[in-house]
Amino acid sequence: MSILGELGQRFRPLLTELVDDPDPLLDLVRPSQDPALGDYQANFAMPLGKRLGRPPRQLAQQLAAALAEDPMCHPPEVAGPGFINLRLRNSWIGQRLAQAAADPRLGIPRVENPRTYVVDYSSPNVAKPMHVGHIRSTVIGDCLCRVLRFLGHRVISDNHIGDWGTQFGMIIYGWRHFLDEEAYRREPVAELARLYRLVRRLIDYHEAKSRRADVTEQLAQQEAALEANRRAAGPQPDKRTAKMLRRMEATLARTRQQLEELDRTITQTETDPALARLLDAHRDVARAVLNETAKLHAGDEENRRLWRQFLPACLEEIESLYRRLGVSFDHTLGESFYHDRLEAIVQELLDRGVARESDGAVCVFLEGYDTPMLIRKRDGAFLYATTDLATLRYRMDTWNPDAILYVVDFRQSLHFQQLFATARRMGLDKVELVHVSFGTVMGEDGRPFRTREGDTVGLEGLLDEAVRRAARVVAGNDDAKPDGPELSPAERARIAEVVGIGALKYADLSQNRTSDYQFSYDKMLAMNGNTGTYMQYAYARVRSIFRKGNVDVEALRRDPAPVRLETPAERALGLELLRFGEALELTLKDYRPNQLTGYLFGLANHYSTFYEQCPVLKAEAPELRRSRLLLCDLTARTIQKGLELLGIDVVEKM
Ligand code: ARG
């Protein structure tokens, strides 16, 4: 249990005597903002006083009295209107640290009431190149699984790959018309990706052509309307009119931009010699692709055969990425797995009166939404939402989870809101359904991250580049060592892989997941600041002390003496080490891995201060040396465990 949890336990019985629901009040026990006042602060006396109609200070004093003689903290002090300031006893901290040192779990117990979680993450659409957005889902989901498991929950990870969508219609179409057999034999996935891109571009071209007329007309209308309104408003429009004009201008600018984008697509395609000659012959490509997809879904033998032929290569491609990222899944039940269950889920929704027919289609109408959720089109085709409902039904029937986490891009928010609302109406009201959403990865130009060619960045190339740059950092570091370089080329290469991939993951995990973040190799590989590279370096630096001092770590851990915390730096580090459990609880509270990275960064900073101020190998007395070595060892192990829970490896030398 975390320190916060233990403090909560002390107050809980007292609060339960006063109110029915102590939990919201217990949330008001928090780490103190100002260490001069104490380590923790309980702020519940004020709201409690209001509720009970009693003076908060008096209440605070009464509650504080219960901790007057507690081995955990000094007698609390009541300050101001009724803040209870809590300071932990050094003896207690020291003892807890000794316990943590002897425990492979670092003193973090498993939760008393484990829950079952299904975590849906990564979930790329296969046969399309995976892009940088998928890295977010993959690393955030993987981290949440690791933390949940470590705390003792039952976790079922499920990669809900898109293996049944229109991209296969595109590839089948491409296969029929543009296949380069030789290239396919050599590199099947690359050739399939080429076919996909080729067909995609043909479709985009014809769509741009047909939309262009509409958008041009729209633009003319908007221009005319703006002009007329400007004229009517005169030279000095009032506030409301000015606001309206500004809004119209913004709309106009957007339409102009749209038109420019369409024109860009059109010229780029027409000036590409390989594409230009195909345009006329493949006017109908979009309809034909839908048709191939429909045939695949309907069981057409030839299309099924092609799909079965393509799929293994596509899966192997993403598997190799997962191996490199150190990510694995309990299940990979993609969209195709649910194909046979779609009919039944639509029927179930109709039977329960959750869905109804409308214009030949089947829809779920939900209060508070402008558009219903479409689950079967008029032509009988099923949709993304239908598959997700069948998936939900399957997961509930198979695993009966307490919670399902969907780690997916924020752009799908509406989809998940409607999915969850529908689930409630299906009677699934106990399961916690969470869209763990995340923002976009931006380039240094502040726009979604793309390569020079304008494609979104492929994941494989991204990893290679991170590792290549990490190799430079590692080499530079090693060359600059006072006693000369100590790493062989093979060691350097292995370390670069760990550091490069670690930096990439950490950069992603350390962001507030709901905001967009800017992708920068330089920033993620910086040796200073809140980066994976800095954390790995911090770890290696602590570990080097043990090599230098020839310390038998195992013996140290087997028989840990109570840790001494006489100086402020030692005490601060010791206390921070005990807060690991708190950081993990916070991470799960709103499913935010940046709570864990923030904690680790803080820990590394406390360690730096300690290391500057407190000699370790040269400590004045053997007892002090042992105590400080224990702090070092715990720091290294906490960093290592923390990084492991983020899905990041450590290296002993760097
Ligand atoms: N394949 C989808 C995409 O790449 C993500 C699927 C997320 N999971 C789900 N159950 N909808 O956009």
XYZ file of C-alpha atoms and ligand atoms in Angstrom:
666
model
C 0.000 0.000 0.000
C 1.094 3.545 -0.633
C 1.875 6.022 2.116
C -1.286 7.865 1.151
C -3.223 4.653 1.518
C -1.790 4.042 4.975
C -2.574 7.541 6.122
C -6.054 7.086 4.737
C -6.461 3.920 6.779
C -5.736 5.846 9.925
C -8.314 8.507 9.227
C -10.969 6.257 7.748
C -12.444 4.893 11.004
C -12.565 8.396 12.474
C -14.310 9.825 9.447
C -16.699 6.886 9.232
C -17.985 7.861 12.656
C -18.849 11.295 11.308
C -20.104 10.676 7.743
C -21.426 7.836 5.579
C -19.027 8.240 2.671
C -15.493 8.987 3.852
C -13.912 8.339 0.426
C -14.242 11.819 -1.101
C -12.850 13.255 2.135
C -9.953 10.826 2.131
C -9.078 12.071 -1.354
C -8.186 15.308 0.407
C -5.141 13.731 2.034
C -2.317 14.775 -0.270
C 1.418 15.202 -0.520
C 2.287 18.567 0.911
C 3.125 21.382 -1.513
C 5.600 22.894 0.897
C 8.033 20.478 2.563
C 8.610 23.029 5.322
C 5.063 22.368 6.547
C 5.231 18.601 6.431
C 5.276 15.614 4.113
C 1.518 15.251 3.735
C -1.475 17.376 4.419
C -5.059 16.415 5.249
C -7.490 19.069 4.036
C -10.814 17.498 4.897
C -11.632 19.425 8.085
C -12.960 22.428 6.156
C -15.601 20.676 4.012
C -16.395 18.428 6.954
C -16.933 21.401 9.240
C -19.304 22.918 6.738
C -21.256 19.705 6.468
C -21.530 19.104 10.198
C -21.887 22.740 11.146
C -18.862 22.572 13.427
C -15.743 24.759 13.529
C -13.193 23.094 11.209
C -10.214 23.882 13.397
C -11.778 22.105 16.305
C -12.610 19.113 14.088
C -9.068 19.087 12.767
C -7.690 19.040 16.284
C -9.978 16.195 17.274
C -8.957 14.135 14.216
C -5.298 14.974 14.628
C -5.343 13.803 18.228
C -5.889 10.250 17.030
C -2.435 10.276 15.499
C -0.780 11.735 18.584
C 1.206 8.593 19.248
C 1.719 6.863 15.962
C 4.860 5.058 14.877
C 4.309 6.367 11.367
C 4.172 10.108 11.958
C 4.938 12.796 14.466
C 1.965 14.324 16.283
C 0.208 16.301 13.529
C 0.057 20.069 13.557
C -3.107 21.945 12.816
C -2.614 25.118 10.824
C -4.742 27.963 9.479
C -8.465 27.243 9.177
C -7.922 23.510 9.824
C -5.152 22.021 7.709
C -3.624 18.955 9.297
C 0.089 18.783 8.581
C 1.678 15.379 8.765
C 5.360 14.631 9.079
C 6.593 11.059 8.824
C 9.050 9.788 11.401
C 12.543 9.034 10.167
C 12.469 5.777 12.070
C 9.385 4.697 10.138
C 10.821 5.742 6.763
C 14.089 3.968 7.521
C 12.331 0.787 8.509
C 10.114 0.800 5.424
C 13.152 1.307 3.231
C 14.859 -1.676 4.815
C 11.746 -3.751 4.143
C 11.617 -2.582 0.540
C 15.273 -3.439 0.095
C 14.656 -7.045 1.111
C 11.613 -7.408 -1.128
C 11.784 -8.193 -4.859
C 8.561 -6.164 -5.243
C 10.186 -3.187 -3.524
C 7.574 -3.198 -0.800
C 4.656 -2.752 -3.184
C 1.913 -5.238 -2.326
C -0.655 -6.573 -4.756
C -4.123 -5.027 -4.555
C -6.552 -6.690 -2.184
C -9.356 -6.858 -4.732
C -7.933 -7.684 -8.136
C -10.081 -6.811 -11.122
C -10.185 -8.239 -14.623
C -9.191 -5.812 -17.355
C -9.388 -6.218 -21.105
C -7.000 -3.803 -22.767
C -7.575 -3.106 -26.458
C -4.515 -1.412 -27.875
C -2.193 -1.041 -30.845
C -4.936 -2.372 -33.159
C -3.506 -1.184 -36.484
C -5.164 -1.730 -39.805
C -2.894 -4.336 -41.339
C -1.710 -4.246 -44.916
C -1.402 -0.500 -44.652
C 1.925 0.812 -43.453
C 1.771 1.354 -39.701
C 2.430 4.928 -38.724
C 3.603 6.964 -35.789
C 0.088 7.244 -34.319
C 0.140 3.508 -33.716
C 3.186 3.850 -31.552
C 1.166 5.875 -29.073
C -1.522 3.277 -28.714
C 1.045 0.485 -28.553
C 3.271 1.947 -25.874
C 0.518 3.466 -23.732
C -1.490 0.246 -23.824
C 1.548 -1.891 -23.093
C 2.486 0.297 -20.127
C -1.013 0.159 -18.642
C -1.032 -3.639 -18.962
C 2.300 -3.873 -17.190
C 1.284 -1.621 -14.297
C -2.063 -3.369 -13.878
C -0.377 -6.772 -13.827
C 2.290 -5.673 -11.409
C -0.365 -4.508 -9.005
C -2.012 -7.904 -9.185
C -4.899 -7.366 -11.573
C -5.869 -9.912 -14.201
C -5.137 -8.443 -17.610
C -6.198 -9.683 -21.028
C -4.482 -7.783 -23.790
C -6.182 -7.905 -27.142
C -4.875 -6.478 -30.386
C -8.030 -5.638 -32.302
C -6.368 -5.431 -35.696
C -8.189 -4.142 -38.736
C -7.838 -7.156 -40.991
C -11.168 -7.079 -42.771
C -11.605 -3.597 -44.131
C -11.609 -1.871 -47.511
C -7.833 -1.943 -47.611
C -8.179 -5.569 -48.682
C -10.579 -4.561 -51.424
C -7.899 -2.138 -52.584
C -5.156 -4.702 -52.503
C -7.263 -7.270 -54.314
C -8.056 -4.699 -56.972
C -4.398 -3.754 -57.199
C -3.435 -7.426 -57.392
C -5.731 -7.944 -60.368
C -4.467 -4.922 -62.294
C -1.019 -3.867 -61.208
C 0.816 -6.797 -59.636
C 4.570 -7.005 -60.122
C 5.036 -10.720 -59.562
C 8.771 -10.537 -59.303
C 8.560 -7.852 -56.608
C 5.927 -9.842 -54.749
C 8.152 -12.911 -54.640
C 11.021 -10.865 -53.293
C 9.190 -8.737 -50.744
C 5.512 -9.560 -50.485
C 4.570 -6.967 -47.901
C 6.357 -4.158 -49.701
C 4.576 -5.066 -52.928
C 1.199 -5.248 -51.176
C 1.860 -1.872 -49.611
C 2.751 -0.502 -53.039
C -0.499 -1.847 -54.472
C -2.398 -0.356 -51.566
C -0.835 3.059 -52.044
C -1.309 2.993 -55.786
C -5.002 2.178 -55.581
C -5.458 4.633 -52.719
C -3.999 7.407 -54.862
C -6.221 6.546 -57.805
C -9.260 6.683 -55.564
C -8.158 9.939 -53.963
C -7.586 11.464 -57.378
C -11.032 10.686 -58.721
C -12.640 11.729 -55.488
C -10.750 15.031 -55.575
C -11.864 15.566 -59.164
C -15.506 15.051 -58.343
C -15.409 17.098 -55.150
C -13.592 19.961 -56.768
C -16.670 21.276 -58.560
C -18.711 21.286 -55.352
C -16.041 22.984 -53.306
C -15.480 25.616 -56.010
C -19.162 26.405 -55.950
C -19.198 26.504 -52.164
C -16.293 28.903 -52.200
C -18.050 31.238 -54.618
C -21.153 31.253 -52.434
C -19.198 31.934 -49.287
C -17.292 34.756 -50.953
C -20.497 36.342 -52.187
C -22.169 36.012 -48.796
C -19.230 37.529 -46.993
C -19.074 40.397 -49.454
C -22.793 41.108 -49.064
C -22.560 41.019 -45.290
C -19.555 43.286 -45.280
C -21.378 45.790 -47.411
C -24.469 45.650 -45.188
C -22.381 46.059 -42.049
C -20.708 49.227 -43.315
C -17.277 50.497 -42.266
C -17.983 50.321 -38.499
C -19.784 47.056 -37.763
C -21.059 46.491 -34.216
C -19.484 43.843 -32.018
C -21.856 41.045 -32.894
C -21.638 41.677 -36.609
C -17.868 41.896 -36.463
C -17.793 38.544 -34.723
C -20.042 37.037 -37.353
C -17.856 38.435 -40.134
C -14.779 36.948 -38.527
C -16.460 33.592 -38.334
C -17.398 33.799 -42.004
C -13.842 34.695 -42.907
C -12.539 31.709 -41.021
C -14.955 29.410 -42.833
C -13.904 30.892 -46.128
C -10.244 30.351 -45.323
C -10.961 26.711 -44.532
C -12.807 26.192 -47.794
C -9.935 27.805 -49.702
C -7.536 25.474 -47.984
C -9.705 22.517 -48.902
C -9.686 23.549 -52.518
C -5.921 23.955 -52.461
C -5.537 20.489 -51.038
C -7.769 19.013 -53.707
C -5.770 20.806 -56.383
C -2.555 19.537 -54.904
C -3.807 15.967 -55.009
C -4.918 16.416 -58.593
C -1.680 17.938 -59.898
C 0.517 15.544 -57.962
C -1.281 12.615 -59.517
C -1.425 14.033 -63.031
C 2.254 14.875 -63.039
C 3.287 11.450 -61.818
C 4.070 9.579 -65.051
C 3.401 6.150 -63.559
C -0.030 7.224 -62.348
C -1.084 9.607 -65.091
C -1.485 6.914 -67.703
C -3.743 4.857 -65.424
C -6.232 7.560 -64.577
C -8.612 7.122 -67.489
C -8.722 3.365 -67.458
C -9.534 3.284 -63.738
C -12.252 5.863 -63.388
C -14.449 3.467 -61.535
C -11.852 2.287 -59.070
C -13.700 3.381 -55.911
C -16.848 1.463 -56.748
C -14.826 -1.541 -57.902
C -12.897 -1.607 -54.628
C -16.117 -1.551 -52.597
C -17.308 -4.375 -54.737
C -14.180 -6.461 -54.092
C -14.556 -5.838 -50.359
C -18.221 -6.803 -50.457
C -17.336 -9.992 -52.322
C -14.709 -10.818 -49.718
C -17.239 -10.363 -46.938
C -19.872 -12.353 -48.788
C -17.536 -15.320 -49.024
C -16.424 -15.114 -52.649
C -13.951 -17.942 -52.984
C -11.277 -16.195 -54.984
C -11.236 -13.099 -52.774
C -11.143 -15.181 -49.611
C -8.245 -17.138 -51.042
C -6.341 -13.945 -51.780
C -7.091 -12.592 -48.313
C -5.797 -15.791 -46.703
C -2.723 -15.511 -48.861
C -1.993 -11.878 -47.929
C -2.733 -11.975 -44.238
C 0.202 -14.013 -42.863
C 2.754 -11.737 -44.489
C 0.991 -8.659 -43.124
C 0.883 -10.163 -39.645
C 4.524 -11.143 -39.758
C 5.353 -7.558 -40.620
C 3.655 -6.125 -37.559
C 4.963 -8.974 -35.396
C 8.526 -8.030 -36.220
C 7.799 -4.513 -35.031
C 6.296 -5.784 -31.798
C 9.329 -7.971 -31.206
C 11.546 -4.960 -31.562
C 9.363 -2.920 -29.255
C 9.173 -5.766 -26.743
C 5.397 -5.841 -26.893
C 3.201 -8.921 -26.970
C -0.490 -9.667 -26.755
C -2.564 -12.403 -25.186
C -4.920 -12.303 -28.152
C -5.011 -10.839 -31.612
C -8.671 -11.093 -32.411
C -9.049 -8.802 -35.367
C -12.142 -7.600 -37.123
C -12.315 -10.706 -39.308
C -12.768 -12.852 -36.204
C -16.114 -11.162 -35.571
C -17.421 -11.404 -39.106
C -19.697 -14.341 -38.299
C -21.104 -12.616 -35.245
C -22.316 -9.417 -36.853
C -25.690 -10.708 -37.962
C -26.398 -11.957 -34.454
C -25.449 -8.749 -32.687
C -27.691 -6.706 -34.967
C -30.482 -9.136 -34.213
C -29.827 -8.903 -30.483
C -30.024 -5.124 -30.628
C -33.248 -5.265 -32.611
C -34.752 -7.805 -30.215
C -33.901 -5.743 -27.184
C -35.408 -2.691 -28.823
C -32.059 -0.913 -28.674
C -31.826 -0.604 -32.466
C -34.520 -0.081 -35.055
C -34.951 0.047 -38.786
C -34.887 3.390 -40.455
C -35.051 3.783 -44.224
C -33.984 0.205 -44.713
C -30.907 0.629 -42.519
C -30.561 -0.422 -38.877
C -29.625 2.302 -36.388
C -29.250 2.884 -32.688
C -30.766 6.238 -31.800
C -29.157 7.750 -28.747
C -30.321 10.652 -26.699
C -28.050 13.648 -26.935
C -26.521 12.750 -30.307
C -27.441 14.371 -33.594
C -26.702 11.300 -35.635
C -27.674 7.743 -34.759
C -25.139 4.954 -34.707
C -25.509 3.050 -37.951
C -25.039 -0.699 -37.567
C -26.325 -2.051 -40.856
C -26.499 -0.173 -44.108
C -29.387 -0.428 -46.508
C -27.353 -2.676 -48.782
C -26.793 -5.030 -45.864
C -23.160 -4.029 -45.192
C -21.983 -3.866 -41.582
C -19.841 -1.133 -40.106
C -16.961 -0.482 -37.723
C -19.524 0.099 -34.962
C -21.179 -3.256 -35.615
C -17.874 -5.047 -35.232
C -17.133 -3.170 -32.036
C -20.493 -4.163 -30.572
C -19.918 -7.808 -31.490
C -16.452 -7.530 -29.960
C -17.864 -6.114 -26.754
C -20.449 -8.885 -26.562
C -17.739 -11.511 -27.123
C -15.436 -10.040 -24.486
C -18.212 -9.904 -21.914
C -19.293 -13.485 -22.630
C -15.753 -14.837 -22.704
C -13.913 -12.983 -19.953
C -16.579 -11.152 -18.001
C -14.212 -8.260 -17.303
C -14.690 -5.508 -14.731
C -13.235 -2.983 -17.151
C -12.353 -2.619 -20.806
C -9.806 -0.010 -21.847
C -9.708 1.148 -25.456
C -6.419 2.873 -26.155
C -7.334 4.732 -29.326
C -6.797 8.105 -30.992
C -9.024 10.950 -29.716
C -10.564 11.310 -33.170
C -12.658 8.261 -32.398
C -14.212 9.836 -29.274
C -17.688 10.075 -30.724
C -17.588 6.456 -31.828
C -16.692 5.292 -28.331
C -19.216 7.532 -26.617
C -21.924 6.016 -28.761
C -20.551 2.519 -28.328
C -20.562 2.859 -24.546
C -24.026 4.413 -24.497
C -25.303 1.514 -26.598
C -23.620 -0.967 -24.278
C -25.502 0.512 -21.323
C -28.749 0.103 -23.185
C -27.848 -3.510 -23.898
C -27.815 -3.967 -20.149
C -24.030 -3.964 -19.756
C -24.101 -1.496 -16.914
C -21.523 -2.914 -14.527
C -18.452 -3.003 -16.699
C -16.243 0.097 -16.657
C -15.743 1.203 -20.268
C -12.982 3.701 -20.887
C -11.730 5.353 -24.012
C -8.094 5.982 -23.096
C -7.711 8.568 -25.809
C -4.582 10.312 -26.982
C -3.587 13.251 -29.164
C -1.689 13.589 -32.390
C 2.054 13.320 -32.892
C 3.214 16.568 -34.477
C 6.333 17.320 -36.462
C 8.692 20.115 -35.501
C 6.791 22.326 -37.946
C 3.727 22.005 -35.716
C 1.755 19.896 -38.214
C 1.018 16.180 -38.036
C 4.294 14.339 -38.317
C 5.080 13.395 -41.925
C 8.015 12.426 -44.064
C 9.298 14.597 -46.845
C 7.223 12.645 -49.345
C 4.131 13.655 -47.409
C 3.262 10.163 -46.220
C 2.858 9.756 -42.525
C 6.062 8.372 -41.112
C 6.420 4.604 -41.159
C 7.157 3.009 -37.856
C 10.085 0.852 -38.884
C 11.987 3.817 -40.295
C 11.240 5.754 -37.158
C 12.811 3.104 -34.934
C 15.852 2.807 -37.194
C 16.446 6.530 -37.080
C 16.083 6.685 -33.291
C 18.592 3.857 -32.911
C 20.989 5.415 -35.412
C 20.959 8.665 -33.449
C 21.212 6.876 -30.139
C 24.354 5.202 -31.462
C 25.903 8.644 -31.868
C 24.952 9.614 -28.323
C 26.350 6.383 -26.913
C 29.592 6.694 -28.866
C 30.045 10.331 -27.871
C 29.463 9.449 -24.257
C 31.845 6.525 -24.291
C 34.591 8.451 -26.089
C 34.386 11.201 -23.486
C 35.022 8.912 -20.511
C 37.962 10.111 -18.404
C 39.739 6.743 -18.598
C 38.974 6.273 -22.283
C 36.202 4.289 -24.008
C 35.153 1.015 -22.386
C 32.582 -0.399 -24.799
C 33.163 -2.763 -27.708
C 31.424 -2.029 -31.019
C 28.975 -4.874 -30.336
C 28.180 -3.490 -26.879
C 27.694 -0.042 -28.330
C 25.255 -1.381 -30.913
C 23.238 -3.269 -28.330
C 23.118 -0.269 -26.021
C 22.097 2.004 -28.901
C 19.119 -0.236 -29.652
C 17.981 -0.123 -26.019
C 18.584 3.606 -25.681
C 17.006 4.531 -29.024
C 13.845 2.539 -28.503
C 13.682 3.545 -24.852
C 13.928 7.218 -25.801
C 11.152 6.886 -28.321
C 8.820 5.148 -25.898
C 9.627 7.449 -23.027
C 9.051 10.556 -25.147
C 5.592 9.295 -25.855
C 4.739 8.082 -22.372
C 5.980 11.208 -20.632
C 3.447 13.364 -22.458
C 0.076 14.108 -21.074
C -1.631 11.581 -23.326
C -4.595 13.760 -24.163
C -2.516 16.528 -25.689
C -0.723 16.548 -29.014
C 3.015 16.346 -28.725
C 5.919 17.373 -30.839
C 8.167 14.660 -32.094
C 11.857 15.514 -31.902
C 14.768 13.076 -31.990
C 17.033 15.641 -30.396
C 14.731 16.240 -27.463
C 13.990 12.594 -26.825
C 17.669 11.635 -26.823
C 18.816 14.530 -24.653
C 21.068 13.490 -21.775
C 19.382 16.006 -19.508
C 15.766 16.545 -18.645
C 12.807 14.241 -18.501
C 13.923 11.785 -21.188
C 14.389 8.046 -21.430
C 18.062 8.589 -22.152
C 18.534 10.583 -18.967
C 16.725 7.923 -16.933
C 18.823 5.133 -18.416
C 21.931 7.132 -17.749
C 20.826 7.777 -14.178
C 20.389 4.034 -13.717
C 23.779 3.165 -15.201
C 25.425 5.817 -13.054
C 24.025 4.400 -9.825
C 24.998 0.905 -10.836
C 28.559 1.981 -11.560
C 29.035 2.771 -7.865
C 28.617 -0.887 -7.011
C 31.184 -1.935 -9.585
C 33.603 0.710 -8.411
C 33.201 -0.153 -4.742
C 33.151 -3.897 -5.380
C 29.967 -4.109 -3.349
C 28.136 -7.373 -2.795
C 24.624 -6.122 -3.511
C 22.956 -9.410 -2.696
C 24.427 -9.415 0.795
C 23.338 -5.837 1.266
C 19.764 -6.703 0.351
C 19.660 -9.904 2.380
C 20.438 -8.097 5.559
C 19.399 -4.469 5.185
C 20.133 -2.383 8.249
C 17.639 0.424 8.924
C 18.465 3.329 6.690
C 19.810 6.488 8.304
C 18.253 9.727 7.226
C 20.160 12.402 9.080
C 20.708 14.859 6.246
C 17.816 16.494 4.351
C 19.024 15.024 1.050
C 18.968 11.480 2.415
C 15.584 11.947 3.959
C 14.118 13.453 0.805
C 15.465 10.623 -1.321
C 14.261 7.999 1.144
C 10.771 9.425 1.265
C 10.629 9.696 -2.520
C 11.588 6.046 -2.835
C 8.621 5.111 -0.665
C 6.316 7.015 -2.968
C 6.674 4.580 -5.835
C 3.408 2.869 -4.902
C 1.640 6.192 -4.865
C 2.927 6.957 -8.368
C 1.595 3.627 -9.626
C -1.814 4.273 -8.086
C -1.886 7.690 -9.726
C -0.903 6.168 -13.045
C -3.943 3.919 -12.951
C -6.302 6.494 -11.550
C -6.825 8.125 -14.922
C -4.701 5.733 -16.969
C -1.847 8.191 -17.389
C 1.679 6.806 -17.787
C 3.122 10.321 -17.499
C 2.405 10.064 -13.767
C 5.019 7.330 -13.641
C 7.607 9.109 -15.811
C 7.112 12.268 -13.750
C 7.764 10.298 -10.591
C 10.909 8.654 -11.976
C 12.280 11.983 -13.123
C 11.672 13.468 -9.689
C 13.351 10.472 -8.105
C 16.421 10.841 -10.331
C 16.640 14.504 -9.329
C 16.440 13.679 -5.635
C 19.162 11.150 -6.205
C 21.390 13.726 -7.915
C 21.103 16.055 -4.939
C 21.829 13.205 -2.560
C 24.826 12.117 -4.593
C 26.263 15.616 -4.669
C 25.875 16.093 -0.937
C 26.473 12.680 0.557
C 29.645 10.707 -0.078
C 28.738 7.044 -0.512
C 31.838 4.890 -0.985
C 33.805 7.381 1.102
C 31.209 7.807 3.849
C 32.733 8.503 7.302
C 31.549 5.296 8.946
C 30.884 1.763 7.644
C 27.289 1.919 8.939
C 26.659 5.113 7.029
C 28.237 3.643 3.921
C 25.907 0.665 4.132
C 22.906 2.891 4.653
C 23.797 5.063 1.682
C 24.512 2.074 -0.505
C 21.046 0.823 0.341
C 19.592 4.114 -0.833
C 21.599 3.812 -4.057
C 20.490 0.245 -4.607
C 16.852 1.087 -3.998
C 17.105 4.019 -6.369
C 18.534 1.831 -9.127
C 15.939 -0.868 -8.562
C 13.070 1.595 -8.475
C 14.237 3.205 -11.701
C 14.670 -0.203 -13.263
C 11.252 -1.393 -12.151
C 9.652 1.876 -13.185
C 11.216 1.709 -16.631
C 10.259 -1.944 -16.924
C 6.646 -0.972 -16.243
C 6.963 1.602 -19.002
C 8.222 -1.180 -21.272
C 11.778 0.172 -21.303
C 14.990 -1.780 -20.751
C 18.029 -0.606 -18.860
C 21.737 -0.996 -19.559
C 24.437 -1.458 -16.952
C 26.913 0.746 -18.803
C 26.350 3.607 -21.123
N -8.135 -0.314 -36.314
C -8.557 0.941 -35.786
C -7.715 2.067 -36.358
O -6.565 1.865 -36.751
C -8.455 1.000 -34.275
C -9.252 -0.026 -33.530
C -9.375 0.307 -32.080
N -10.116 -0.654 -31.319
C -11.455 -0.819 -31.382
N -12.004 -1.762 -30.665
N -12.194 -0.043 -32.130
O -8.198 3.180 -36.428
